[in-house]
PDB file of C-alpha atoms and ligand atoms in Angstrom:
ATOM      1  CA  UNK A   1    -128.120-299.849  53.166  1.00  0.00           C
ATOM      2  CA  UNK A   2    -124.686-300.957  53.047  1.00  0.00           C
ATOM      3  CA  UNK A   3    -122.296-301.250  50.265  1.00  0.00           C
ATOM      4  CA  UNK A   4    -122.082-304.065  47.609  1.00  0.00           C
ATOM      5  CA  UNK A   5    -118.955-306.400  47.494  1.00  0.00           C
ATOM      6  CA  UNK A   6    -116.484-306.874  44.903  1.00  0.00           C
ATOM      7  CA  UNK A   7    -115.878-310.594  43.311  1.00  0.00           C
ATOM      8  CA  UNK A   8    -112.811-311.240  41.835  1.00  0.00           C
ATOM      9  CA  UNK A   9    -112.703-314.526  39.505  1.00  0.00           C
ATOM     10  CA  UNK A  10    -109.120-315.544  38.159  1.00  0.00           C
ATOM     11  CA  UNK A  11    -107.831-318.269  36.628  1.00  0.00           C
ATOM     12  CA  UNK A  12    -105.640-319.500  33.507  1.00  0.00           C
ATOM     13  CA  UNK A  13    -107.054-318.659  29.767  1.00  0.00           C
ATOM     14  CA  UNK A  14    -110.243-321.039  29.398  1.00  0.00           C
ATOM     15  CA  UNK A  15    -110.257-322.016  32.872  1.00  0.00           C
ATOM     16  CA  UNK A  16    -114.025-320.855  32.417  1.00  0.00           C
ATOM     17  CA  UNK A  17    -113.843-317.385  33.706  1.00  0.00           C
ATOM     18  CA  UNK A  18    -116.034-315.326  31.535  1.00  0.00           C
ATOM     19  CA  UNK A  19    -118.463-318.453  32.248  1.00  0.00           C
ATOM     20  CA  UNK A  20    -118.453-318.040  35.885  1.00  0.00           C
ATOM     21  CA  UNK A  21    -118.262-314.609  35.843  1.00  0.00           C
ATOM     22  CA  UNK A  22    -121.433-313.650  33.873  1.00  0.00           C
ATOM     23  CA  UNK A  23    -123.683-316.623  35.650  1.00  0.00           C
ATOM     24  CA  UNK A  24    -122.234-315.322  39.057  1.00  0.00           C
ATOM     25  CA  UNK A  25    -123.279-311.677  38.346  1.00  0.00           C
ATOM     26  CA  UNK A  26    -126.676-312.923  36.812  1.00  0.00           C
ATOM     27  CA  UNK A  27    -127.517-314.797  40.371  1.00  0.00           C
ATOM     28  CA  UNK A  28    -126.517-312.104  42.348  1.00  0.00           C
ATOM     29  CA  UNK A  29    -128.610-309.764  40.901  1.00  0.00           C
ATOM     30  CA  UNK A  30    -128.423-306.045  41.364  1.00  0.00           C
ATOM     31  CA  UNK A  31    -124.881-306.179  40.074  1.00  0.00           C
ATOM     32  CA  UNK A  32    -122.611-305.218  37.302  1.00  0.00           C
ATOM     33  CA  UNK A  33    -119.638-307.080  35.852  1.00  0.00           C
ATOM     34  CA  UNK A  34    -116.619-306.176  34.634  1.00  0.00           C
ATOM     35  CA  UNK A  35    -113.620-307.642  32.685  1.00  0.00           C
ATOM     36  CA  UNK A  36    -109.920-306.989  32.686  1.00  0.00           C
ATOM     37  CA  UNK A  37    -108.331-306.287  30.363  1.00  0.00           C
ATOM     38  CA  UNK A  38    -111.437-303.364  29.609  1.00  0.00           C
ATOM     39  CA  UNK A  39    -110.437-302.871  25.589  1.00  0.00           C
ATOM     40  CA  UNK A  40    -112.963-300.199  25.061  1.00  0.00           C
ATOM     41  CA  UNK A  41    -110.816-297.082  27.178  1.00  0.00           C
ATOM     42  CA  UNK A  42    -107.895-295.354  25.964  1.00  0.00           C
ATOM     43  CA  UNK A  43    -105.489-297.490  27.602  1.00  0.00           C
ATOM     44  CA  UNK A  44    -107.480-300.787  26.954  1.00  0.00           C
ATOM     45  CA  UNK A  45    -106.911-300.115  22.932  1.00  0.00           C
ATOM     46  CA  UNK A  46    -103.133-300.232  22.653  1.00  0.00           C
ATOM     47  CA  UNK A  47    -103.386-303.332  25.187  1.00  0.00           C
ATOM     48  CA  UNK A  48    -105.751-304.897  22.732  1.00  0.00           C
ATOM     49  CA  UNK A  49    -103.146-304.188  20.112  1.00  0.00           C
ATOM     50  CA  UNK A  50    -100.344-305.570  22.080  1.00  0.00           C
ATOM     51  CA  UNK A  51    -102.492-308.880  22.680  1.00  0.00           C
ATOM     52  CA  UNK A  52    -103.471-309.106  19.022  1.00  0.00           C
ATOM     53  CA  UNK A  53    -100.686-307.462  17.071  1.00  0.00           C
ATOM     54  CA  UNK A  54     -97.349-309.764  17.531  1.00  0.00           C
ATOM     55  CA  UNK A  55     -95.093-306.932  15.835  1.00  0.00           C
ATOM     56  CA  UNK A  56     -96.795-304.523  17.790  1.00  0.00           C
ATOM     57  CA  UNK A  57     -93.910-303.929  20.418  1.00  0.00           C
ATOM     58  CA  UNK A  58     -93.838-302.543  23.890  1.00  0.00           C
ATOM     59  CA  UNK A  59     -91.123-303.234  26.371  1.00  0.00           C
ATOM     60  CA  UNK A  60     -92.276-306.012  29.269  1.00  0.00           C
ATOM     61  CA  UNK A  61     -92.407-302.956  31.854  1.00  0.00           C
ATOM     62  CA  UNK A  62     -94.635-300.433  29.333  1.00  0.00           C
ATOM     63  CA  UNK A  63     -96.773-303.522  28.722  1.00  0.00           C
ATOM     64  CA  UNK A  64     -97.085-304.647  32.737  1.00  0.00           C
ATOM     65  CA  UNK A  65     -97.883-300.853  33.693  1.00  0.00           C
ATOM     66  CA  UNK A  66    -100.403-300.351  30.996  1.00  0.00           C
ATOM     67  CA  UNK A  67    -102.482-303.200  32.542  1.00  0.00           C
ATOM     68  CA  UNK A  68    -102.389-301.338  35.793  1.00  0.00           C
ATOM     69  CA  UNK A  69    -103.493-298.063  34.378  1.00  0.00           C
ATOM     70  CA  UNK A  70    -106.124-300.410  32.943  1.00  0.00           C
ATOM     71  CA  UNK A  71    -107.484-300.797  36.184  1.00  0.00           C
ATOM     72  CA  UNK A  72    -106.832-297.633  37.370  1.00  0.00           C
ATOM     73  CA  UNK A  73    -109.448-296.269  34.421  1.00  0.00           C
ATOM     74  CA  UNK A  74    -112.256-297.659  35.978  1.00  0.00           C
ATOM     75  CA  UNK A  75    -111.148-297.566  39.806  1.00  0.00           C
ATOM     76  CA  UNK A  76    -113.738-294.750  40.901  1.00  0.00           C
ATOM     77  CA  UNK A  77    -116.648-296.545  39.006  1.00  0.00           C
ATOM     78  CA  UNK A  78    -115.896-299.778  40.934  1.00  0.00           C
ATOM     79  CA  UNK A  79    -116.096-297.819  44.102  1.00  0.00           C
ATOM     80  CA  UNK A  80    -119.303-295.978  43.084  1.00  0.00           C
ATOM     81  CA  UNK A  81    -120.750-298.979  42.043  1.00  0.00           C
ATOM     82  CA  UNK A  82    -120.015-300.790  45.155  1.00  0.00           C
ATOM     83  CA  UNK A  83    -121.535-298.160  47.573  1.00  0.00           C
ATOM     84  CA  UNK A  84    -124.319-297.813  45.165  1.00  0.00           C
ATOM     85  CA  UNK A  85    -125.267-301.499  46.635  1.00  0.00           C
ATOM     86  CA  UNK A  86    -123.801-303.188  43.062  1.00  0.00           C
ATOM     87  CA  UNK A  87    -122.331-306.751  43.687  1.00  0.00           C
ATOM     88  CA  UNK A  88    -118.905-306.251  41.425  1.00  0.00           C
ATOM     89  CA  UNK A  89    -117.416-308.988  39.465  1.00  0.00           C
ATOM     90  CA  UNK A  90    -114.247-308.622  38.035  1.00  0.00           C
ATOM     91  CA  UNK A  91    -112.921-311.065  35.230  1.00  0.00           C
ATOM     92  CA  UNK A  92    -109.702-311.026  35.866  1.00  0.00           C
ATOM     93  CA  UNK A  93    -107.866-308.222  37.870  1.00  0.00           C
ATOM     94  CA  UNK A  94    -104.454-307.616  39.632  1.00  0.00           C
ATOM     95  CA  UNK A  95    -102.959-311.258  40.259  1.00  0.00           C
ATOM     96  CA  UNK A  96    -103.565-311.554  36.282  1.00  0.00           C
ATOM     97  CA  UNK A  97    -101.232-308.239  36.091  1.00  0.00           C
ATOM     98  CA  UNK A  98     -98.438-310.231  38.071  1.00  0.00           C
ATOM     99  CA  UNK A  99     -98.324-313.288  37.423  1.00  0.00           C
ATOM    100  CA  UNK A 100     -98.686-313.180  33.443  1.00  0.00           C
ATOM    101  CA  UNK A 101     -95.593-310.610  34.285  1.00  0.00           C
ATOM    102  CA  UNK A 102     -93.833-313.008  36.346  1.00  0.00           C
ATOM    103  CA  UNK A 103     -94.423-315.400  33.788  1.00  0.00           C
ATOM    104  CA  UNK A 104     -92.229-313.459  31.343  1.00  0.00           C
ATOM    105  CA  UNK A 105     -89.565-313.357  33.682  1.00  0.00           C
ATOM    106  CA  UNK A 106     -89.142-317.240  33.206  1.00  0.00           C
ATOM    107  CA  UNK A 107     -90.038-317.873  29.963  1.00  0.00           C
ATOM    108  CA  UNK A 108     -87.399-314.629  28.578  1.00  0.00           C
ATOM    109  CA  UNK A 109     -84.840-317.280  30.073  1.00  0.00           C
ATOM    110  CA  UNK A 110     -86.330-320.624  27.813  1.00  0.00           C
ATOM    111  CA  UNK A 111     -84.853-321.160  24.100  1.00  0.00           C
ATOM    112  CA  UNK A 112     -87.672-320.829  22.505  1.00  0.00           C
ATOM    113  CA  UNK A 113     -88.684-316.948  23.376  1.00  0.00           C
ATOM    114  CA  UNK A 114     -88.701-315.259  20.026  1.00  0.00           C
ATOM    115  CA  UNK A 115     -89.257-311.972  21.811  1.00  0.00           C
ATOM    116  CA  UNK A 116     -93.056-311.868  20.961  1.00  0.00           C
ATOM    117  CA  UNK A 117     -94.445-312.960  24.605  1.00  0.00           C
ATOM    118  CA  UNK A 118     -91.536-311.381  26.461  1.00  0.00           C
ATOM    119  CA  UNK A 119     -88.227-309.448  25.954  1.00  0.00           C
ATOM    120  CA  UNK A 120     -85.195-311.553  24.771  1.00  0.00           C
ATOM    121  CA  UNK A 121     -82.866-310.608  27.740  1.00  0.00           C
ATOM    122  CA  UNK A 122     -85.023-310.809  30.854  1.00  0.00           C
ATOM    123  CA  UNK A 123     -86.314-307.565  32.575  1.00  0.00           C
ATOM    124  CA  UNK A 124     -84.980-307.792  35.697  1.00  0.00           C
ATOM    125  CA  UNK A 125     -88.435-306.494  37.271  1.00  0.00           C
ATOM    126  CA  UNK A 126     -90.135-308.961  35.656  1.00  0.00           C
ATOM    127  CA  UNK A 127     -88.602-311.004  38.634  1.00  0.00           C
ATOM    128  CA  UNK A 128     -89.452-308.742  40.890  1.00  0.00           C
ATOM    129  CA  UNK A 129     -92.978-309.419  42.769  1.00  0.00           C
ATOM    130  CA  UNK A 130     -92.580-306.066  44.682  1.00  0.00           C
ATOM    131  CA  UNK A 131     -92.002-303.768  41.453  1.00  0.00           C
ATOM    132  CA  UNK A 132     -94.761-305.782  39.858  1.00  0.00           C
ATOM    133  CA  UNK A 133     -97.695-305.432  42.516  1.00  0.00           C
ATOM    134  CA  UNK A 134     -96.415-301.401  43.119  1.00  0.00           C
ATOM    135  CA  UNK A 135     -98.697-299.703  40.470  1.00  0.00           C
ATOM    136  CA  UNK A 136    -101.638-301.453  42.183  1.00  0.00           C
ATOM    137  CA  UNK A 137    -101.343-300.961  45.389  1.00  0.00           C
ATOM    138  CA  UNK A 138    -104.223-298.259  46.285  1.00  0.00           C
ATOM    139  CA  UNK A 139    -107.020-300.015  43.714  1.00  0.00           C
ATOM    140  CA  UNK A 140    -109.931-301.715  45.793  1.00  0.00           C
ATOM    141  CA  UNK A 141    -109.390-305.185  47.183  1.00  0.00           C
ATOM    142  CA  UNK A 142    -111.667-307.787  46.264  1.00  0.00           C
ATOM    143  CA  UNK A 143    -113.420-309.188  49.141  1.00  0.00           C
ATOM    144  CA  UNK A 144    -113.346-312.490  48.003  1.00  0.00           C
ATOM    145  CA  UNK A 145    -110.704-313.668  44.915  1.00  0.00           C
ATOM    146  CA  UNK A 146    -112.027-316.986  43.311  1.00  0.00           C
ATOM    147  CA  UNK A 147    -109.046-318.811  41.538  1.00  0.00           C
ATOM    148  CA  UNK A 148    -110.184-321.415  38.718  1.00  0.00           C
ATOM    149  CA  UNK A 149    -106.935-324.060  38.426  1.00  0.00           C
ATOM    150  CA  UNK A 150    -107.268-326.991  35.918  1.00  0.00           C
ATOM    151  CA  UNK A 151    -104.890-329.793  34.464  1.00  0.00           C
ATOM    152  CA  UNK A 152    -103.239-328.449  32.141  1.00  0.00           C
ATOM    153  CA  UNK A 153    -103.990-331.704  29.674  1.00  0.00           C
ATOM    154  CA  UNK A 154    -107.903-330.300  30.255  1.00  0.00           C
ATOM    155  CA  UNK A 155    -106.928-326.700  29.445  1.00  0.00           C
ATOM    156  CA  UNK A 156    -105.605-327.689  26.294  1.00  0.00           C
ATOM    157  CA  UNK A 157    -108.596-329.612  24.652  1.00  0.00           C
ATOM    158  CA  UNK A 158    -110.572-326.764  25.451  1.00  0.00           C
ATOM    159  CA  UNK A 159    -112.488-324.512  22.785  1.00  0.00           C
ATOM    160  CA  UNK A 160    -111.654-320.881  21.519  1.00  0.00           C
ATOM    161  CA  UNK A 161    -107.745-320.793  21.971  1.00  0.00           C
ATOM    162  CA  UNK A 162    -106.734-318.103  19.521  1.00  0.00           C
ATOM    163  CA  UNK A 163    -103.553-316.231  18.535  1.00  0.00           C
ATOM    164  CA  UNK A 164    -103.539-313.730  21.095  1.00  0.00           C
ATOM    165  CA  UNK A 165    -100.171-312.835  22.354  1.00  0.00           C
ATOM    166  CA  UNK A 166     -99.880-315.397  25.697  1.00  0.00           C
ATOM    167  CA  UNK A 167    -101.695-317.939  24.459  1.00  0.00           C
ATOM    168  CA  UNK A 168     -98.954-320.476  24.031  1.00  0.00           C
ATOM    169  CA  UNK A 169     -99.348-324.193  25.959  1.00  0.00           C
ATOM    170  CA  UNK A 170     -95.792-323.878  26.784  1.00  0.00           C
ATOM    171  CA  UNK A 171     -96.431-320.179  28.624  1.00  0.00           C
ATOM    172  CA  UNK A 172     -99.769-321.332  30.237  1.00  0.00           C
ATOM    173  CA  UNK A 173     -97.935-323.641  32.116  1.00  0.00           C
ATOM    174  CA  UNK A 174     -95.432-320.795  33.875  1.00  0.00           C
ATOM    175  CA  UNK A 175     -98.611-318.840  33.883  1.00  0.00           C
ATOM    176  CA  UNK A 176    -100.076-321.506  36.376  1.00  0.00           C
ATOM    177  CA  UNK A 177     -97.210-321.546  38.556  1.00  0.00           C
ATOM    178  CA  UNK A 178     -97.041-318.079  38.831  1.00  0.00           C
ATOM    179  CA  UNK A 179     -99.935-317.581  39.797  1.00  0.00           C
ATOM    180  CA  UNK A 180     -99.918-320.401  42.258  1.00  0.00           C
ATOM    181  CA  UNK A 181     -96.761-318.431  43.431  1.00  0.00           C
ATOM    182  CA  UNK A 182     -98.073-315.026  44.140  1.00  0.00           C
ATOM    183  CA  UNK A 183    -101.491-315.804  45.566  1.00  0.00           C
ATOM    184  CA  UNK A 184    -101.300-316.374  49.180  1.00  0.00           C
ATOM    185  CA  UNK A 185    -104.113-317.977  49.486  1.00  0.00           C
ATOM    186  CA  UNK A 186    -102.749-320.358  52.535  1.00  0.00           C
ATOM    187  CA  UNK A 187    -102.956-317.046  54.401  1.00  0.00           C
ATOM    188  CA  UNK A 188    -104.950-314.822  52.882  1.00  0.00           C
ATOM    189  CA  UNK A 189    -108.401-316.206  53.664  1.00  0.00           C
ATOM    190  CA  UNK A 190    -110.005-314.170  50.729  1.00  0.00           C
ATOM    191  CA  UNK A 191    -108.104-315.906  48.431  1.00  0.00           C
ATOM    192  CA  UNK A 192    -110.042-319.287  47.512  1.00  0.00           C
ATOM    193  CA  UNK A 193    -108.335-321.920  44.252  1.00  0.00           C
ATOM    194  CA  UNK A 194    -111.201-324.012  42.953  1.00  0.00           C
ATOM    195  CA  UNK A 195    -110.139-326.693  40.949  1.00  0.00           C
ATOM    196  CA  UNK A 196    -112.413-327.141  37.895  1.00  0.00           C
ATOM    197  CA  UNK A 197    -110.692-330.486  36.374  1.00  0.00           C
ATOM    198  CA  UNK A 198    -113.262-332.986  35.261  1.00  0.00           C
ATOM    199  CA  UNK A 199    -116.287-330.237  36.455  1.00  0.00           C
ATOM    200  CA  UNK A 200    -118.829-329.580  33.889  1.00  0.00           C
ATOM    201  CA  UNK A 201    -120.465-325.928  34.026  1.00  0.00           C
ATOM    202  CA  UNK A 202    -123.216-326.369  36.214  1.00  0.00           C
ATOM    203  CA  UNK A 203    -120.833-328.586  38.595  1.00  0.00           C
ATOM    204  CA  UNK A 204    -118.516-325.332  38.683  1.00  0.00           C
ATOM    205  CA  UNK A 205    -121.251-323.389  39.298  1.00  0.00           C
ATOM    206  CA  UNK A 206    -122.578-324.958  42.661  1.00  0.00           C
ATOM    207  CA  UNK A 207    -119.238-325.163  43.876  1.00  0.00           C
ATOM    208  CA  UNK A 208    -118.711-321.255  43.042  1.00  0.00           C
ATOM    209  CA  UNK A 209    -121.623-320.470  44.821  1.00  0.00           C
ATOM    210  CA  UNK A 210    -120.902-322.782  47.661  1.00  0.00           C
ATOM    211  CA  UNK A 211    -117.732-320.774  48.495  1.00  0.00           C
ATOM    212  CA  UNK A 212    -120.024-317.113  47.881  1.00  0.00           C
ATOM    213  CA  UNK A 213    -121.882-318.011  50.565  1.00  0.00           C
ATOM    214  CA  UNK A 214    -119.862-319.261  52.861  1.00  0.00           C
ATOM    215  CA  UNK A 215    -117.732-316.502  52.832  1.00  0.00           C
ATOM    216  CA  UNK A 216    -121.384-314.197  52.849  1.00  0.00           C
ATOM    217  CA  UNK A 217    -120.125-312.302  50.107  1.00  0.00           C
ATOM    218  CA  UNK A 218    -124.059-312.453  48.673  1.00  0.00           C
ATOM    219  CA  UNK A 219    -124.824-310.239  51.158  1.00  0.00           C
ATOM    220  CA  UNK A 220    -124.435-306.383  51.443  1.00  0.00           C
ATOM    221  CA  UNK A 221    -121.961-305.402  53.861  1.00  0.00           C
ATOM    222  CA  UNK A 222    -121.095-302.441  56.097  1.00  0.00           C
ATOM    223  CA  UNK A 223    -117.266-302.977  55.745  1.00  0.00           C
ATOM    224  CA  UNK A 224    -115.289-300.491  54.395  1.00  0.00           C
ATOM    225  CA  UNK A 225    -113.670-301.086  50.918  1.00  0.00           C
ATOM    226  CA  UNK A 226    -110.458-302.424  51.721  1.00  0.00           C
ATOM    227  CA  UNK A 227    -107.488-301.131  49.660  1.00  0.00           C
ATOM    228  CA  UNK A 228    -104.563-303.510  48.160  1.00  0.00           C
ATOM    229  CA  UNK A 229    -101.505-301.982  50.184  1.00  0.00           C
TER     230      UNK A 229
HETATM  231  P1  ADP B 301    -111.924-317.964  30.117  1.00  0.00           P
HETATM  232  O1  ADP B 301    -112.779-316.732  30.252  1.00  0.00           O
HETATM  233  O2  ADP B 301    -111.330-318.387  31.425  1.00  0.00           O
HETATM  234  O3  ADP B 301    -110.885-317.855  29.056  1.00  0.00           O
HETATM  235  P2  ADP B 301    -114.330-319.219  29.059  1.00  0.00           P
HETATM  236  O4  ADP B 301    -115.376-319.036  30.097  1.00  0.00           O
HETATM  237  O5  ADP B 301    -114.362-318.318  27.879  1.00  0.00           O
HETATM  238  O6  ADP B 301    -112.864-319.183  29.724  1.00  0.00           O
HETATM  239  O7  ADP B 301    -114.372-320.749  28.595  1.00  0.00           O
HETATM  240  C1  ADP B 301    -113.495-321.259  27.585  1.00  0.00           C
HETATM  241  C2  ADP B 301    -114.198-322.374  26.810  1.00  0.00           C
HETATM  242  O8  ADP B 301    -114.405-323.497  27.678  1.00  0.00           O
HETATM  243  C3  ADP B 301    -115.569-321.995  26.287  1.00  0.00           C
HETATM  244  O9  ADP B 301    -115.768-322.645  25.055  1.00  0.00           O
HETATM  245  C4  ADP B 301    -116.518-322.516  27.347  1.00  0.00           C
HETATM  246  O10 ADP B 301    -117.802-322.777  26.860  1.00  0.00           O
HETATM  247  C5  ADP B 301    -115.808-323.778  27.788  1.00  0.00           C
HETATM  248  N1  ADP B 301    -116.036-324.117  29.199  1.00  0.00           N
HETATM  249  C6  ADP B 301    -116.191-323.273  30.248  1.00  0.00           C
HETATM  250  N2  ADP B 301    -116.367-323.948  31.404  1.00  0.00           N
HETATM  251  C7  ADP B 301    -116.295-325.269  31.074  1.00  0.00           C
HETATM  252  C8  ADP B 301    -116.423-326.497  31.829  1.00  0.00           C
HETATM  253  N3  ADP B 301    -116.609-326.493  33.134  1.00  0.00           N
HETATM  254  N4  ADP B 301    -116.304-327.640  31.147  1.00  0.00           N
HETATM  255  C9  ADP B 301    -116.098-327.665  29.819  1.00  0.00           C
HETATM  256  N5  ADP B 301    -115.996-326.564  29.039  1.00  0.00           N
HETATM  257  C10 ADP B 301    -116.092-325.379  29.654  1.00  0.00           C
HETATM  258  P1  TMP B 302    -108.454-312.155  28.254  1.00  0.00           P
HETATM  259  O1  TMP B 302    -108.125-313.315  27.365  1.00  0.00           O
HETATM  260  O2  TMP B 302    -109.098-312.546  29.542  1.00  0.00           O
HETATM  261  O3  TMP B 302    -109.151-311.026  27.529  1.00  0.00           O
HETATM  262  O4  TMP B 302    -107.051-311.529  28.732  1.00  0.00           O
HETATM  263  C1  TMP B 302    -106.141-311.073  27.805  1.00  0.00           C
HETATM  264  C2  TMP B 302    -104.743-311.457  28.137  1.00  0.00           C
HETATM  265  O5  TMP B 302    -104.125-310.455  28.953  1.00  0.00           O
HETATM  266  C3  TMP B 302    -104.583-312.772  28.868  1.00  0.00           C
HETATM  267  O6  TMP B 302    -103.598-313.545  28.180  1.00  0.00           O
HETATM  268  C4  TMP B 302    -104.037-312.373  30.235  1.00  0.00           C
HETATM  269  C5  TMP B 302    -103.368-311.068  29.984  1.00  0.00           C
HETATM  270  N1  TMP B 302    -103.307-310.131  31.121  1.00  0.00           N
HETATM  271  C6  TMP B 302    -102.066-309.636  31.542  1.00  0.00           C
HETATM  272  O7  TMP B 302    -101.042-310.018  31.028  1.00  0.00           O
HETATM  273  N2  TMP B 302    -102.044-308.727  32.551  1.00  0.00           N
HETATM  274  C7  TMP B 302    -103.182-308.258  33.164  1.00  0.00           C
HETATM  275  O8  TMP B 302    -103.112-307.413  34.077  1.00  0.00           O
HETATM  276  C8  TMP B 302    -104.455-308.779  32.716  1.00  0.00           C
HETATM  277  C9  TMP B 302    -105.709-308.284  33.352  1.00  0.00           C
HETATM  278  C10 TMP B 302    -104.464-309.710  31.690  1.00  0.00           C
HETATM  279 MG1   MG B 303    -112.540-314.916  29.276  1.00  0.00          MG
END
């Protein structure tokens, strides 16, 4: 039997991920999903502070690491899971970690930075897309990433935007370019962006699964796990 494959879906805050992500894992079947940040561990508590607690402080670099070590918590059970023959999905995973970084970068240098989304004077790693994707290199690479993109105008109108920490329309829309920055996805041919705009749920759906099995990523495989390097 060989090994499971690991799913990555990304996207902006409400782009539908946690959608996706649980109807995905639900029509693959033997599988288990996963979501990043993972609140319940040791490390996953203070981040769920940080995200909920605006005078809860940590410098941009603390906070960018801690996501990393996030992952790093549950890196063996990902691997276990995918030789156990476990489909994988992730919601959300290491181009969240960088570009949401990134992101600070540019917004530090806008007026309107308070300090609560990112440090007053920019961190110059922040900037840096090498110092940002270092703590990650070693942690499984997805064999397929999924990106959800949407107008912006969309994102906006959509339901359960909260308090939380990033969730500011003026930083989604540096989030969006970040990302768009950082993920390769002319060249990396594991990288995929769907664009969602004007897409109800089922319409997202088909056109997630579309990509799944082109790409065969239904299937087990007897490819070893790559690692991000
Ligand atoms: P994310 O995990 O990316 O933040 P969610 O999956 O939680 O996004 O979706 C955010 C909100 O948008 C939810 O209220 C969800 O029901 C709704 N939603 C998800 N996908 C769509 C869609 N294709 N069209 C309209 N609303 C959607
Ligand atoms: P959530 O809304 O999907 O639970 O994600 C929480 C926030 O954390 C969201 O605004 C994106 C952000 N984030 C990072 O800044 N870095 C990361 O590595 C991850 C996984 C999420
Ligand atoms: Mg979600």
């Amino acid at each position: 039997m060989g090994r499971g494959q690991l799913i990555l879906i990304e996207g902006l805050d409400r782009s539908g991920k946690s959608t996706q992500s649980a109807i995905l894992a639900e029509k693959l079947g033997k599988s288990k999903l996963l979501k990043f940040p993972d609140r319940s561990t040791s490390v996953g508590k203070i981040i769920n502070e940080y995200l909920t607690n605006s005078s809860f402080q940590l410098s941009d670099q603390t906070a960018h690491l801690l996501f990393s070590a996030n992952r790093w918590e549950l890196n063996n059970e990902i691997i276990e899971l995918l030789n156990d023959g476990y489909f994988v999905i992730l919601d959300r995973y290491i181009y969240s970690g960088i570009a949401y970084s990134l992101a600070k970068y540019e917004y530090s240098k806008t007026a309107n930075n308070s300090g609560v989304i990112a440090s007053t004077t920019a961190s110059e790693q922040m900037g840096d897309v090498e110092w940002l994707y270092g703590p990650d290199k070693g942690l499984p690479k997805p064999d397929l990433t999924l990106f959800l993109t949407l107008d912006l105008v969309e994102l906006g109108k959509r339901k359960g935007w909260g308090n939380e920490r990033y969730e500011l329309e003026e930083f989604q829309k540096i989030v969006k370019s970040s990302f768009l920055r950082i993920l390769n996805h002319e060249e990396d041919e594991t990288v995929e962006l769907v664009d969602v705009s004007g897409k109800n749920i089922e319409e997202v759906t088909a056109l997630i699964w579309e990509v799944v099995e082109e790409k065969k990523v239904n299937q087990t495989t007897e490819r070893q796990i790559e690692k991000l390097s």
